[in-house]
CSV table of C-alpha atoms in Angstrom, one decimal:
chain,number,residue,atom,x,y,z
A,956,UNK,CA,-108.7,-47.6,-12.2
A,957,UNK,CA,-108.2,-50.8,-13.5
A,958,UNK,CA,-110.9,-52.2,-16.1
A,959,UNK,CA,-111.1,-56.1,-15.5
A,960,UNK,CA,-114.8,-57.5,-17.2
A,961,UNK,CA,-116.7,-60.5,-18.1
A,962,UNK,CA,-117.9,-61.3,-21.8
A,963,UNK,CA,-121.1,-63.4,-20.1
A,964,UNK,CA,-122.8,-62.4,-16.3
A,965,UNK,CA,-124.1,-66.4,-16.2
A,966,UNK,CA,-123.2,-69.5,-18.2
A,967,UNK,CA,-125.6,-72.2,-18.0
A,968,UNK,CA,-123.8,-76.1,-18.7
A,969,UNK,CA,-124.7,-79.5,-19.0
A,970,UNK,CA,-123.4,-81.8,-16.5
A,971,UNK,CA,-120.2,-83.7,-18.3
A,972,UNK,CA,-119.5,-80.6,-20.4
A,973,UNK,CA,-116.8,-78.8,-20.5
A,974,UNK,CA,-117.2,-75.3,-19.4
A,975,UNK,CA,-115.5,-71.9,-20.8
A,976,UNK,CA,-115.5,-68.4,-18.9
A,977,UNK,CA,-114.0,-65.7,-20.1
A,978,UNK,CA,-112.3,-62.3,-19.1
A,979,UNK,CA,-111.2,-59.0,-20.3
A,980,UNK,CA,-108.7,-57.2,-18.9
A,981,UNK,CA,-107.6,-53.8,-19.2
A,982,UNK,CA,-104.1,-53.1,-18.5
A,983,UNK,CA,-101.3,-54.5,-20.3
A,984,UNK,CA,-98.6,-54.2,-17.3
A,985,UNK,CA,-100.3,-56.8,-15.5
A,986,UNK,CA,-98.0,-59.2,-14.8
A,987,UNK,CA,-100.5,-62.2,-12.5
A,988,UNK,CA,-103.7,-63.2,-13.2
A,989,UNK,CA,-106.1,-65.5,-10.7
A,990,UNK,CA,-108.9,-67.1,-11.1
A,991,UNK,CA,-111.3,-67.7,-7.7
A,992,UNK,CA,-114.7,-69.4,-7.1
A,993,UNK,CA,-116.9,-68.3,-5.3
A,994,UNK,CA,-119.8,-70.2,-4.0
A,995,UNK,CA,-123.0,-68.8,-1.9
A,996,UNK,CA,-122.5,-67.6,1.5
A,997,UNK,CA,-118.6,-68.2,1.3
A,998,UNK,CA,-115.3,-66.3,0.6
A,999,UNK,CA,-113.5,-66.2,-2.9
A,1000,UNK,CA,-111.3,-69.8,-3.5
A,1001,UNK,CA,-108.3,-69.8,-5.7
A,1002,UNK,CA,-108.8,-72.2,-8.8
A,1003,UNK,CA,-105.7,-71.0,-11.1
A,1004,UNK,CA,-103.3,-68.5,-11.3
A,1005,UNK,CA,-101.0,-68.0,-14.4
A,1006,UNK,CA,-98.2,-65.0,-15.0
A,1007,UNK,CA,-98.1,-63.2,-17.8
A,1008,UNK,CA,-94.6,-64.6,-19.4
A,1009,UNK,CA,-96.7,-67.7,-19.1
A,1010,UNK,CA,-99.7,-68.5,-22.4
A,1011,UNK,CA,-101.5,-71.5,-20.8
A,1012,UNK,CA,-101.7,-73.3,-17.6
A,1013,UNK,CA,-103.4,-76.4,-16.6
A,1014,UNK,CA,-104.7,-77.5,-13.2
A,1015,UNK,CA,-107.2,-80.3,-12.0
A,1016,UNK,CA,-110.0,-80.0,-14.1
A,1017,UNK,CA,-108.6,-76.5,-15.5
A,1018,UNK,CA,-106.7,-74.9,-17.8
A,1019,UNK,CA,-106.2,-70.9,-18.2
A,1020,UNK,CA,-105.1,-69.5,-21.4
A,1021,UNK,CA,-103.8,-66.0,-21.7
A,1022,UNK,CA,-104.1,-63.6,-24.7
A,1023,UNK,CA,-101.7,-60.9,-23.9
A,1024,UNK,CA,-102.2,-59.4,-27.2
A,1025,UNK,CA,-105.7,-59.3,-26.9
A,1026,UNK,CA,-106.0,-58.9,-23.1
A,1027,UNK,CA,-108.2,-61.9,-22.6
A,1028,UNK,CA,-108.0,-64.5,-19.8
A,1029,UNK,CA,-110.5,-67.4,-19.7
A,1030,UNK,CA,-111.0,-70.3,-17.7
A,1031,UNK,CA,-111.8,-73.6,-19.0
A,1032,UNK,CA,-113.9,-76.2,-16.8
A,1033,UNK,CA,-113.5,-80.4,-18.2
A,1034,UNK,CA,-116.6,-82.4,-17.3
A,1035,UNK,CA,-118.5,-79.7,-15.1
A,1036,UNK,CA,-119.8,-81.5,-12.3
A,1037,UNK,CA,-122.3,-79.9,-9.9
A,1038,UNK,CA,-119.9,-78.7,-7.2
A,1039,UNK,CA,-118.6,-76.4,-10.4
A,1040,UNK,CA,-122.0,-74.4,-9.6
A,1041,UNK,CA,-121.1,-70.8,-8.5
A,1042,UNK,CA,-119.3,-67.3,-9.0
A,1043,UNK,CA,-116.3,-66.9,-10.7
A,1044,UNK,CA,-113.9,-64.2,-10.8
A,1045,UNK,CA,-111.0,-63.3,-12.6
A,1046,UNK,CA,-108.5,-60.7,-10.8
A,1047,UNK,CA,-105.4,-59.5,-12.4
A,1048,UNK,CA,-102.5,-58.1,-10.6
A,1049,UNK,CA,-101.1,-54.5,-11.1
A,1050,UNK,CA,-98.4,-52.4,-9.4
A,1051,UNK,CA,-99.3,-55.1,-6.2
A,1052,UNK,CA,-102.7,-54.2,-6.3
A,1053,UNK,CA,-105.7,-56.5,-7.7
A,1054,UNK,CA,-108.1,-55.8,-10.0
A,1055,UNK,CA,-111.0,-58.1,-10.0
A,1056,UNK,CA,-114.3,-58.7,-12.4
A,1057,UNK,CA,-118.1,-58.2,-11.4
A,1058,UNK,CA,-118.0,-62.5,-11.8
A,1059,UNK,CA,-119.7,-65.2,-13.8
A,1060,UNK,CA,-122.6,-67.0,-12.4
A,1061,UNK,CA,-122.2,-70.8,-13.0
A,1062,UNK,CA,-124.9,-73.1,-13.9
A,1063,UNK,CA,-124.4,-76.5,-14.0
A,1064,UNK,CA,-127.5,-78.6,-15.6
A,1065,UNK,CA,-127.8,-82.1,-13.8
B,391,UNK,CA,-103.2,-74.7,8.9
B,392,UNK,CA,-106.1,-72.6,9.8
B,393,UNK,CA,-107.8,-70.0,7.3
B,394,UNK,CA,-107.9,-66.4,7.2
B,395,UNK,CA,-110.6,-65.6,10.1
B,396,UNK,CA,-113.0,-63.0,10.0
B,397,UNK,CA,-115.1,-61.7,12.5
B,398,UNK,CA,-118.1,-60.7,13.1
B,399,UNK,CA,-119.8,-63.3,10.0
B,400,UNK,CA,-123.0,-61.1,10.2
B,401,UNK,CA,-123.7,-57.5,11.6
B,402,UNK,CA,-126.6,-55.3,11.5
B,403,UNK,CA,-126.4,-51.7,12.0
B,404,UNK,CA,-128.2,-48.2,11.8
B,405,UNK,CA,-127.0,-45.3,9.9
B,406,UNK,CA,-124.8,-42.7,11.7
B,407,UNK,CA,-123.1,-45.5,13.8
B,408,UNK,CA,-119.7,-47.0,13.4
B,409,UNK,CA,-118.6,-50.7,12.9
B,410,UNK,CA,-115.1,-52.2,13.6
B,411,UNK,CA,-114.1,-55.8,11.6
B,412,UNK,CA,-111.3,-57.8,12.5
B,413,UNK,CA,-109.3,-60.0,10.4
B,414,UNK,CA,-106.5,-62.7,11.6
B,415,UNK,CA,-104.6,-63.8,8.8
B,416,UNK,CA,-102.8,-66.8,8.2
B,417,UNK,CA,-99.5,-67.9,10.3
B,418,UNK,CA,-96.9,-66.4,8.6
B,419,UNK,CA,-98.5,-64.5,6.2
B,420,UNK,CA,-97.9,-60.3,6.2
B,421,UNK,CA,-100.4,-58.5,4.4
B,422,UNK,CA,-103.9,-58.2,4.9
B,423,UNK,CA,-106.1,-56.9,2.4
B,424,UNK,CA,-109.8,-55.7,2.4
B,425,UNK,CA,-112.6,-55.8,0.3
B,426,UNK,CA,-115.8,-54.6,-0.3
B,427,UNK,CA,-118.6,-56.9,-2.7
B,428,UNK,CA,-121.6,-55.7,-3.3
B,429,UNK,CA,-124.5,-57.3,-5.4
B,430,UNK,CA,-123.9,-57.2,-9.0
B,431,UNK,CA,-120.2,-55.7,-8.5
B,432,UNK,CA,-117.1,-57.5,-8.4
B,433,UNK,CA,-115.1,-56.9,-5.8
B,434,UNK,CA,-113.7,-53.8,-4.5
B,435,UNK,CA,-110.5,-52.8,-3.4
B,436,UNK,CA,-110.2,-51.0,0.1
B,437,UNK,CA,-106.9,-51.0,1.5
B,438,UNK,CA,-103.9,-53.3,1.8
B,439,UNK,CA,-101.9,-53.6,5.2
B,440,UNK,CA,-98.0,-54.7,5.3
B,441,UNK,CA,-96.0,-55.2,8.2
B,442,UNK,CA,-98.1,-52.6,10.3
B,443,UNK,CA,-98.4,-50.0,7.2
B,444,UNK,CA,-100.9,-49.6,4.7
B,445,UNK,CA,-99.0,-50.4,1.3
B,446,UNK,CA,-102.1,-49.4,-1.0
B,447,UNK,CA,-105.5,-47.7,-0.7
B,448,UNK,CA,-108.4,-47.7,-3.1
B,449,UNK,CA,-110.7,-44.6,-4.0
B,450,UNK,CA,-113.1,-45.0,-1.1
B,451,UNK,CA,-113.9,-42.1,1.6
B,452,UNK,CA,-112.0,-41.4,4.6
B,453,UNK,CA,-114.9,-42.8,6.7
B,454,UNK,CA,-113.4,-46.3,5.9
B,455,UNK,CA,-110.0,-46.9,8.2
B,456,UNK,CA,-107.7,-49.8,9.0
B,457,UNK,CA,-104.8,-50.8,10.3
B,458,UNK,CA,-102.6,-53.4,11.1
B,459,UNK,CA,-101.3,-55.0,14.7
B,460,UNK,CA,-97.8,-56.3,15.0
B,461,UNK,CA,-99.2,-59.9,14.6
B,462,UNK,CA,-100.6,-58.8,11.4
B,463,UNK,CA,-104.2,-59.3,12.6
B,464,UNK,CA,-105.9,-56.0,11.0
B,465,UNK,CA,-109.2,-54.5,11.9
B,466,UNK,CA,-111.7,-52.0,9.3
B,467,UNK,CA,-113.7,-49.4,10.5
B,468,UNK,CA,-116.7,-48.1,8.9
B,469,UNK,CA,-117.9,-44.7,11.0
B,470,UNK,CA,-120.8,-43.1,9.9
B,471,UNK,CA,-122.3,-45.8,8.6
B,472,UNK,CA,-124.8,-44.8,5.1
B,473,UNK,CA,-127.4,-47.2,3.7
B,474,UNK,CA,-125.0,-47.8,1.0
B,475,UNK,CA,-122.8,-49.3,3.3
B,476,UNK,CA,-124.4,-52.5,2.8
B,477,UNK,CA,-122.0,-54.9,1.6
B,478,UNK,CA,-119.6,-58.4,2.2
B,479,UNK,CA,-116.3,-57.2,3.7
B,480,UNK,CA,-113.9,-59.8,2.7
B,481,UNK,CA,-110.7,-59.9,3.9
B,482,UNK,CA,-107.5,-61.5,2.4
B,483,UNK,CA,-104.2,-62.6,3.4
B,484,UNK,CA,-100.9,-63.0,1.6
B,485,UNK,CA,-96.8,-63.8,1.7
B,486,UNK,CA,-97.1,-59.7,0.4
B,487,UNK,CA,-94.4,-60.6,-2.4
B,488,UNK,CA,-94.3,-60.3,-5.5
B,489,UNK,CA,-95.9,-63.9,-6.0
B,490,UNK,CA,-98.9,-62.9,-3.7
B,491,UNK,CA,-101.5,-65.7,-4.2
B,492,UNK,CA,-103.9,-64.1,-1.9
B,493,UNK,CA,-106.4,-66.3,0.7
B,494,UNK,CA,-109.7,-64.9,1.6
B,495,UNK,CA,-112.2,-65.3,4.4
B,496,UNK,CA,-115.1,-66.1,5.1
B,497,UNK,CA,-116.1,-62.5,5.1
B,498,UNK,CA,-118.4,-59.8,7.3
B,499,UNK,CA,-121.9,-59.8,6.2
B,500,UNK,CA,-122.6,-56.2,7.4
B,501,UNK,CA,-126.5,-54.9,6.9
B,502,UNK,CA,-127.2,-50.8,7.4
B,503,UNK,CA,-130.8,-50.0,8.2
């Protein structure tokens, strides 16, 4: 199967930093990539999503970057506020199946 | 426009008996999609359901089933249930294209005694 992993199982931040997860992924057919959070008791929530003809992509807060010849995906966080706290995953998308990571846990220091 | 809705949120069981999840995707969208998350794993691939027929399966046993209803609500069913059943069943909906940003539930907190 697909290997999709995480260099760090829980990042711990100061409130008003900025916050970088990253991801490994195995395959280099994968053609989509997501990122979802995940917060305590709920269901997965998309953040990001970015294609693989694609390096960078920025959002509200967020910006993925894409390593194709590495096979590395992270996520960057601006000013991690409190609400930031929780599980994120990284999925990528193969043959229209998804691969997803084991997650990083999410500090965020008041 | 509602969420993907999953049903039961929280289920306690015994081993040897069988449990059957249901799953209503969102309006318009034909796939459904389930997964399994345990502590300390990511998530797991089950199956994936498209217009009625399942499009993709991951390696678990037969004992795990689904299908899909002509309003693309889809149910999972567990028989046989093991201890290691234990687990978040998470369900997601998508288009099913090419572009398939998928939306999950809530998910099925099921517990196996």
């Amino acid at each position: 199967g697909e290997s999709v992993g995480l260099h760090l199982p829980t990042l711990s931040v100061q409130e008003g930093d900025n916050s970088i997860i990253n991801c490994a992924y195995s395959n280099s057919a994968s053609d989509y990539f997501i990122w979802y959070k995940q917060e305590s008791g709920k269901g997965p929530q998309f953040i990001i999503d970015i294609r693989s003809n694609m390096d960078k992509r920025q959002g509200q807060r967020v910006t993925v970057l894409l390593n194709k010849t590495v096979k590395h995906l992270s996520l960057q966080i601006a000013a991690t506020q409190p609400g930031d706290s929780a599980v994120y995953f990284c999925a990528e998308k193969n043959f229209n199946k998804f691969y997803f990571g084991s997650g990083t846990k999410l500090n965020v220091k008041p | 426009k509602a969420g993907v809705t999953q049903t039961p949120r929280y289920l306690i069981k015994t081993r040897g008996q069988q449990v059957t999840l249901s799953c209503s995707p969102i309006s318009g969208h034909r796939s459904v999609s389930w997964y399994q998350q345990t502590p300390g794993q990511g998530l797991q691939f089950l199956f994936e359901y498209f217009s009625e027929t399942q499009r993709n399966k991951g390696n678990f046993p037969g004992r795990f089933s689904g299908r899909q209803f002509s309003n693309s609500r889809s149910e999972m069913n567990v028989s046989t249930l093991e201890l290691g059943d234990s687990a978040l069943y998470l369900c997601a909906s998508s288009l099913g294209t090419n572009s398939g940003e998928l939306f999950f539930g809530e998910g099925s907190r099921l517990t196996v005694l």
